[in-house]
Coordinates of C-alpha atoms in Angstrom, one line a residue:
X1 CA 163.9 87.0 -99.2
X2 CA 162.6 90.2 -98.1
X3 CA 162.2 91.1 -94.4
X4 CA 158.5 90.2 -94.2
X5 CA 159.1 86.6 -95.3
X6 CA 162.0 86.3 -92.9
X7 CA 159.8 87.4 -90.0
X8 CA 157.0 84.9 -90.9
X9 CA 159.5 82.1 -91.2
X10 CA 160.9 82.9 -87.8
X11 CA 157.5 83.0 -86.3
X12 CA 156.6 79.6 -87.7
X13 CA 159.8 78.1 -86.3
X14 CA 159.1 79.4 -82.9
X15 CA 155.5 77.9 -83.1
X16 CA 156.9 74.5 -84.2
X17 CA 159.4 74.5 -81.3
X18 CA 156.6 75.3 -78.8
X19 CA 154.5 72.5 -80.2
X20 CA 157.3 70.1 -79.9
X21 CA 157.8 70.9 -76.2
X22 CA 154.2 70.6 -75.5
X23 CA 154.1 67.2 -77.2
X24 CA 157.2 66.0 -75.3
X25 CA 155.6 67.2 -72.0
X26 CA 152.4 65.4 -72.9
X27 CA 154.3 62.2 -73.5
X28 CA 156.1 62.6 -70.2
X29 CA 152.8 63.1 -68.4
X30 CA 151.3 60.1 -70.1
X31 CA 154.2 57.9 -69.1
X32 CA 154.0 58.9 -65.4
X33 CA 150.2 58.8 -65.4
X34 CA 149.9 61.9 -63.3
X35 CA 149.0 65.3 -64.4
X36 CA 149.1 68.6 -62.5
X37 CA 145.4 68.6 -62.3
X38 CA 145.4 65.0 -61.1
X39 CA 147.9 65.8 -58.4
X40 CA 145.8 68.8 -57.3
X41 CA 142.7 66.7 -57.3
X42 CA 144.4 63.8 -55.4
X43 CA 145.8 66.2 -52.8
X44 CA 142.3 67.7 -52.4
X45 CA 140.9 64.2 -52.1
X46 CA 143.4 63.2 -49.5
X47 CA 142.7 66.3 -47.5
X48 CA 139.0 65.7 -47.7
X49 CA 139.4 62.0 -46.7
X50 CA 141.7 63.0 -43.8
X51 CA 139.2 65.7 -42.8
X52 CA 136.3 63.2 -42.9
X53 CA 138.2 60.6 -40.9
X54 CA 139.1 63.2 -38.3
X55 CA 135.5 64.5 -38.2
X56 CA 134.2 60.9 -37.8
X57 CA 136.7 60.3 -35.0
X58 CA 135.7 63.5 -33.3
X59 CA 132.0 62.5 -33.7
X60 CA 132.7 59.1 -32.2
X61 CA 134.6 60.7 -29.4
X62 CA 131.8 63.2 -28.8
X63 CA 129.3 60.4 -28.8
X64 CA 131.3 58.4 -26.2
X65 CA 131.8 61.5 -24.1
X66 CA 128.0 62.3 -24.2
X67 CA 127.2 58.7 -23.4
X68 CA 129.6 58.7 -20.5
X69 CA 128.1 62.0 -19.2
X70 CA 124.5 60.6 -19.6
X71 CA 125.6 57.5 -17.7
X72 CA 127.2 59.6 -15.0
X73 CA 124.1 61.8 -14.7
X74 CA 121.8 58.7 -14.5
X75 CA 124.1 57.3 -11.8
X76 CA 123.9 60.5 -9.9
X77 CA 120.1 60.8 -10.4
X78 CA 117.6 60.1 -7.6
X79 CA 117.5 56.4 -6.8
X80 CA 114.1 54.8 -7.3
X81 CA 112.4 54.7 -3.9
X82 CA 109.1 52.8 -3.5
X83 CA 106.5 53.0 -0.7
X84 CA 107.8 49.7 0.7
X85 CA 111.3 51.3 1.1
X86 CA 110.0 53.9 3.5
X87 CA 111.2 53.2 7.0
X88 CA 109.6 55.0 9.9
X89 CA 111.7 57.0 12.4
X90 CA 110.7 56.7 16.1
X91 CA 111.7 59.8 17.9
X92 CA 111.7 61.3 21.3
X93 CA 108.7 60.3 23.5
X94 CA 106.3 63.3 23.7
X95 CA 102.9 61.7 24.4
X96 CA 101.9 59.2 27.1
X97 CA 99.3 56.5 27.5
X98 CA 98.9 54.0 30.3
X99 CA 99.6 50.4 29.5
X100 CA 96.6 48.2 29.0
X101 CA 96.5 44.7 30.4
X102 CA 94.1 42.4 28.5
X103 CA 92.4 39.8 30.7
X104 CA 90.6 36.9 29.0
X105 CA 90.8 33.8 31.2
X106 CA 87.4 34.1 32.9
X107 CA 85.0 32.7 30.2
X108 CA 83.0 29.5 30.6
X109 CA 81.5 27.3 27.8
X110 CA 79.9 24.8 30.1
X111 CA 76.9 26.1 32.0
X112 CA 77.6 23.7 34.9
X113 CA 80.9 25.4 35.5
X114 CA 79.6 29.0 35.5
X115 CA 79.9 30.5 39.0
X116 CA 76.8 32.7 38.8
X117 CA 73.9 30.5 37.7
X118 CA 71.4 33.1 38.9
X119 CA 72.8 35.5 36.2
X120 CA 72.0 32.9 33.5
X121 CA 68.5 32.4 34.9
X122 CA 67.9 36.2 34.8
X123 CA 69.2 36.4 31.3
X124 CA 66.9 33.7 30.1
X125 CA 63.9 35.3 31.8
X126 CA 64.7 38.7 30.2
X127 CA 65.2 37.2 26.7
X128 CA 61.9 35.3 26.8
X129 CA 60.1 38.6 27.6
X130 CA 61.9 40.6 24.9
X131 CA 59.9 41.1 21.7
X132 CA 62.9 41.0 19.5
X133 CA 64.1 37.8 21.1
X134 CA 60.6 36.2 20.7
X135 CA 60.5 37.1 17.0
X136 CA 63.9 35.4 16.5
X137 CA 62.8 32.4 18.5
X138 CA 59.6 31.9 16.6
X139 CA 61.3 32.3 13.2
X140 CA 63.9 29.7 14.0
X141 CA 61.3 27.3 15.6
X142 CA 59.4 27.4 12.3
X143 CA 62.5 27.0 10.2
X144 CA 63.4 23.9 12.2
X145 CA 59.9 22.4 12.3
X146 CA 60.6 20.2 9.2
X147 CA 63.9 19.0 10.5
X148 CA 64.2 15.9 12.7
X149 CA 66.0 16.0 16.0
X150 CA 65.6 19.7 16.9
X151 CA 64.0 20.7 20.2
X152 CA 62.1 24.0 19.8
X153 CA 62.3 26.8 22.3
X154 CA 58.9 26.9 24.0
X155 CA 59.8 28.6 27.4
X156 CA 62.7 30.5 29.0
X157 CA 64.4 27.3 30.3
X158 CA 64.7 26.0 26.7
X159 CA 67.0 28.9 25.7
X160 CA 70.5 27.4 25.5
X161 CA 73.5 28.9 27.3
X162 CA 76.4 29.4 24.8
X163 CA 79.3 31.1 26.7
X164 CA 79.7 33.5 29.6
X165 CA 82.2 35.5 31.6
X166 CA 82.2 36.2 35.3
X167 CA 84.5 38.9 36.6
X168 CA 84.7 42.0 38.8
X169 CA 84.4 44.3 35.8
X170 CA 83.8 47.6 37.7
X171 CA 86.2 46.9 40.6
X172 CA 83.5 47.1 43.3
X173 CA 84.5 43.8 44.9
X174 CA 81.6 41.8 43.4
X175 CA 81.6 39.8 40.2
X176 CA 79.4 40.8 37.2
X177 CA 78.6 38.6 34.2
X178 CA 78.4 38.7 30.5
X179 CA 76.1 35.9 29.2
X180 CA 75.5 34.8 25.6
X181 CA 72.3 32.9 25.0
X182 CA 71.4 30.9 21.9
X183 CA 67.9 31.7 20.7
X184 CA 67.7 28.8 18.2
X185 CA 66.3 25.3 18.8
X186 CA 68.8 22.8 20.1
X187 CA 71.1 21.3 19.1
X188 CA 72.8 24.7 18.5
X189 CA 72.9 26.2 15.0
X190 CA 76.1 27.5 13.6
X191 CA 74.3 30.4 12.0
X192 CA 71.3 31.6 13.9
X193 CA 70.8 34.3 16.5
X194 CA 72.2 35.0 20.0
X195 CA 71.5 37.6 22.6
X196 CA 74.2 39.1 24.8
X197 CA 73.5 40.4 28.4
X198 CA 75.5 42.2 31.1
X199 CA 74.3 41.4 34.6
X200 CA 75.3 43.1 37.8
X201 CA 73.2 41.8 40.7
X202 CA 69.5 42.3 39.8
X203 CA 70.4 44.7 37.0
X204 CA 70.6 43.4 33.4
X205 CA 71.4 45.1 30.2
X206 CA 71.2 43.8 26.6
X207 CA 74.4 44.7 24.8
X208 CA 73.6 43.3 21.4
X209 CA 72.7 40.3 19.2
X210 CA 74.9 38.1 17.2
X211 CA 74.4 35.7 14.3
X212 CA 76.7 32.9 15.7
X213 CA 76.1 31.8 19.3
X214 CA 79.5 32.7 20.5
X215 CA 81.5 35.7 21.7
X216 CA 85.0 36.7 22.9
X217 CA 84.9 38.7 26.2
X218 CA 87.9 40.7 27.5
X219 CA 88.7 43.1 30.3
X220 CA 90.8 46.1 29.3
X221 CA 92.6 46.9 32.6
X222 CA 94.5 50.2 32.7
X223 CA 95.0 50.0 36.5
X224 CA 92.8 52.9 37.5
X225 CA 90.0 52.1 35.0
X226 CA 88.5 48.9 33.5
X227 CA 86.6 48.4 30.3
X228 CA 84.8 45.4 28.8
X229 CA 85.4 44.4 25.2
X230 CA 82.9 42.1 23.6
X231 CA 83.6 40.5 20.1
X232 CA 80.3 39.2 18.7
X233 CA 80.1 37.2 15.5
X234 CA 77.4 38.0 12.9
X235 CA 78.8 35.5 10.3
X236 CA 82.0 33.7 9.4
X237 CA 83.5 36.9 8.1
X238 CA 81.5 39.5 10.0
X239 CA 82.3 40.6 13.5
X240 CA 81.5 43.5 15.8
X241 CA 84.0 44.6 18.5
X242 CA 82.5 46.9 21.1
X243 CA 84.2 48.5 24.1
X244 CA 82.2 49.5 27.2
X245 CA 83.1 51.4 30.3
X246 CA 82.0 49.4 33.5
X247 CA 80.2 52.0 35.6
X248 CA 78.4 50.7 38.8
X249 CA 75.6 48.4 37.7
X250 CA 75.7 49.2 34.0
X251 CA 78.0 49.5 30.9
X252 CA 78.4 52.8 29.0
X253 CA 79.4 52.5 25.4
X254 CA 82.9 53.8 24.5
X255 CA 83.4 52.4 21.0
X256 CA 80.2 50.8 19.8
X257 CA 79.7 50.8 16.0
X258 CA 76.9 49.7 13.7
X259 CA 79.3 48.2 11.2
X260 CA 81.5 45.2 10.8
X261 CA 84.7 45.9 12.7
X262 CA 87.3 44.5 15.0
X263 CA 89.7 46.0 17.5
X264 CA 93.3 45.0 18.2
X265 CA 95.6 46.4 20.8
X266 CA 99.3 46.9 20.1
X267 CA 101.9 49.0 22.0
X268 CA 99.5 51.5 23.5
X269 CA 97.3 51.9 20.4
X270 CA 93.9 50.3 19.7
X271 CA 93.5 49.7 16.0
X272 CA 89.8 49.6 15.0
X273 CA 89.4 48.1 11.5
X274 CA 86.2 49.0 9.6
X275 CA 85.7 46.2 7.1
X276 CA 83.9 48.1 4.4
X277 CA 86.0 51.2 4.8
X278 CA 89.0 48.9 4.1
X279 CA 91.2 50.6 6.6
X280 CA 91.9 50.7 10.3
X281 CA 91.8 53.7 12.7
X282 CA 94.3 54.3 15.5
X283 CA 92.7 55.1 18.9
X284 CA 94.6 56.0 22.1
X285 CA 93.4 55.8 25.7
X286 CA 94.6 59.2 27.1
X287 CA 95.7 59.9 30.6
X288 CA 92.5 61.8 31.3
X289 CA 90.5 58.5 31.0
X290 CA 89.1 59.0 27.5
X291 CA 89.5 57.1 24.3
X292 CA 90.4 59.4 21.4
X293 CA 90.7 58.5 17.8
X294 CA 93.6 60.1 16.0
X295 CA 92.2 62.6 13.5
X296 CA 93.5 63.5 10.0
X297 CA 95.7 66.6 9.6
X298 CA 97.8 68.1 6.8
X299 CA 101.5 68.1 7.3
X300 CA 104.5 69.7 5.4
X301 CA 106.9 67.9 3.2
X302 CA 109.6 68.6 5.8
X303 CA 107.5 67.0 8.5
X304 CA 106.9 63.9 6.3
X305 CA 110.6 63.6 5.5
X306 CA 111.5 63.8 9.2
X307 CA 109.3 60.8 9.9
X308 CA 111.0 58.4 7.4
X309 CA 114.7 57.6 7.0
X310 CA 114.3 58.1 3.2
X311 CA 111.2 60.3 3.1
X312 CA 112.8 63.1 1.2
X313 CA 114.2 60.7 -1.4
X314 CA 110.7 59.3 -1.9
X315 CA 109.3 62.7 -2.5
X316 CA 112.1 63.5 -4.9
X317 CA 111.3 60.3 -6.9
X318 CA 107.7 61.4 -7.2
X319 CA 108.7 64.7 -8.6
X320 CA 111.3 63.2 -10.9
X321 CA 108.5 61.1 -12.3
X322 CA 106.6 64.2 -13.2
X323 CA 104.3 64.5 -10.2
X324 CA 103.6 67.6 -8.3
X325 CA 102.9 67.0 -4.6
X326 CA 99.8 69.0 -3.7
X327 CA 99.2 67.9 -0.1
X328 CA 100.3 65.4 2.5
X329 CA 97.9 64.1 5.2
X330 CA 98.5 61.8 8.2
X331 CA 96.4 60.0 10.8
X332 CA 98.5 60.0 14.0
X333 CA 101.7 59.4 11.8
X334 CA 100.4 55.9 11.3
X335 CA 98.4 56.3 8.1
X336 CA 99.4 58.6 5.3
X337 CA 98.0 60.1 2.1
X338 CA 100.1 61.9 -0.4
X339 CA 98.1 63.8 -3.1
X340 CA 99.7 64.6 -6.4
X341 CA 98.3 66.1 -9.6
X342 CA 98.1 62.6 -11.0
X343 CA 97.0 60.4 -8.1
X344 CA 96.5 59.9 -4.3
X345 CA 98.9 57.5 -2.6
X346 CA 97.9 55.9 0.7
X347 CA 99.9 53.7 3.0
X348 CA 100.4 52.8 6.7
X349 CA 103.1 51.6 9.0
X350 CA 103.1 47.8 8.9
X351 CA 102.4 45.5 11.9
X352 CA 103.4 42.0 12.4
X353 CA 101.8 40.2 15.4
X354 CA 102.8 42.0 18.5
X355 CA 105.5 44.1 16.7
X356 CA 105.2 47.4 14.9
X357 CA 107.3 47.1 11.7
X358 CA 108.9 50.3 10.5
X359 CA 108.4 49.8 6.8
X360 CA 105.4 51.3 5.1
X361 CA 102.8 49.2 3.4
X362 CA 101.0 50.5 0.3
X363 CA 97.2 50.5 0.6
X364 CA 96.0 49.2 -2.7
X365 CA 92.3 49.1 -1.8
X366 CA 91.5 52.4 0.0
X367 CA 92.5 55.3 -2.3
X368 CA 92.0 57.8 0.5
X369 CA 92.1 57.9 4.3
X370 CA 88.5 58.7 5.4
X371 CA 87.6 60.8 8.3
X372 CA 85.1 58.8 10.3
X373 CA 84.6 59.6 14.0
X374 CA 84.6 56.4 16.1
X375 CA 85.1 58.2 19.5
X376 CA 83.4 61.1 21.1
X377 CA 86.5 63.2 20.8
X378 CA 89.4 63.2 18.3
X379 CA 93.1 64.1 18.9
X380 CA 95.1 65.7 16.0
X381 CA 98.4 66.0 17.8
X382 CA 99.3 62.5 19.2
X383 CA 102.2 61.0 17.2
X384 CA 102.3 57.2 17.7
X385 CA 106.0 57.1 16.7
X386 CA 106.6 59.3 19.8
X387 CA 104.1 57.5 22.1
X388 CA 105.4 56.5 25.5
X389 CA 103.5 53.6 27.1
X390 CA 103.5 54.0 30.9
X391 CA 104.0 50.6 32.7
X392 CA 100.9 49.2 34.3
X393 CA 100.4 49.9 38.0
X394 CA 97.7 48.7 40.4

């Protein structure tokens, strides 16, 4: 063989050997079932699985941590405070009013028991000469004409006595009277018309008419001054409470309204409720001898918070709910109105019988506190939570 043939033969031998090694390696790989590329792919897969597992664990941990943080934040957030949770703070006494003693044990329903019969006779005579009274008498006489058993009013003596009070109202040592007459035929009508008179000696004053022949009569005794309160009834649900100052032989109106109202006294404050205003107004008898209604004034958030144990928490709740407080008003620190950009919230300090209850009561009818002058003068400073009631003295 020449050298070229030998070289080719040697090359072919080398190729055959390499092919044999490759086949043997292939068989070995086939037997084990794992190739280099499979190992690499498996390792990558294991790494990816481990990474995903770790990632998921981290995510769950993060979620748990976020949830715990949110729960902690919610726990630390402002607690929900409602109007009914507001409890008034009663501070140092800065304002004074004399104690009022209410006297009411001097009324008579039986004419025979009335100690001043001449006052009743004068009232009857006056009523039968009054044009308004005559119109009422004639109207009810005609209305009763078709009914059996009624006795019409044909002269002054036919006018029935309903109720009366006899008392030294003005403190001059002599008794005056308040007499209520029934202008309807007898027997008495539940709903009809009555005339009310104040009599001092020969002087007589008509102080109103009622729809029901009845009235409650009180003396408001402050020691140095006395007033007469007359509650007259216009219907079952309609009443008018009037307060007069007893001056010599007449009465001067102090709180006399042309609307359905009633007046209650509690711890130095007269609360005058106006039926169709759906709210009551606080009135204080001041040391200078005048009744003054407590007017409406604007206060700061700090002043509001100082008047309630949890006042600031309540304001914080309003703000947390997305409200912006634009103004706060009060009427003697008894009634309140909080204006926000969404609504007006009104409430007052609750009362229970003869006790002032510290918790606030939401007013669901009156959306605002209305400025209505019930007295000649108003006071914007008196704070009923700091009102000192001076004990009664003769």
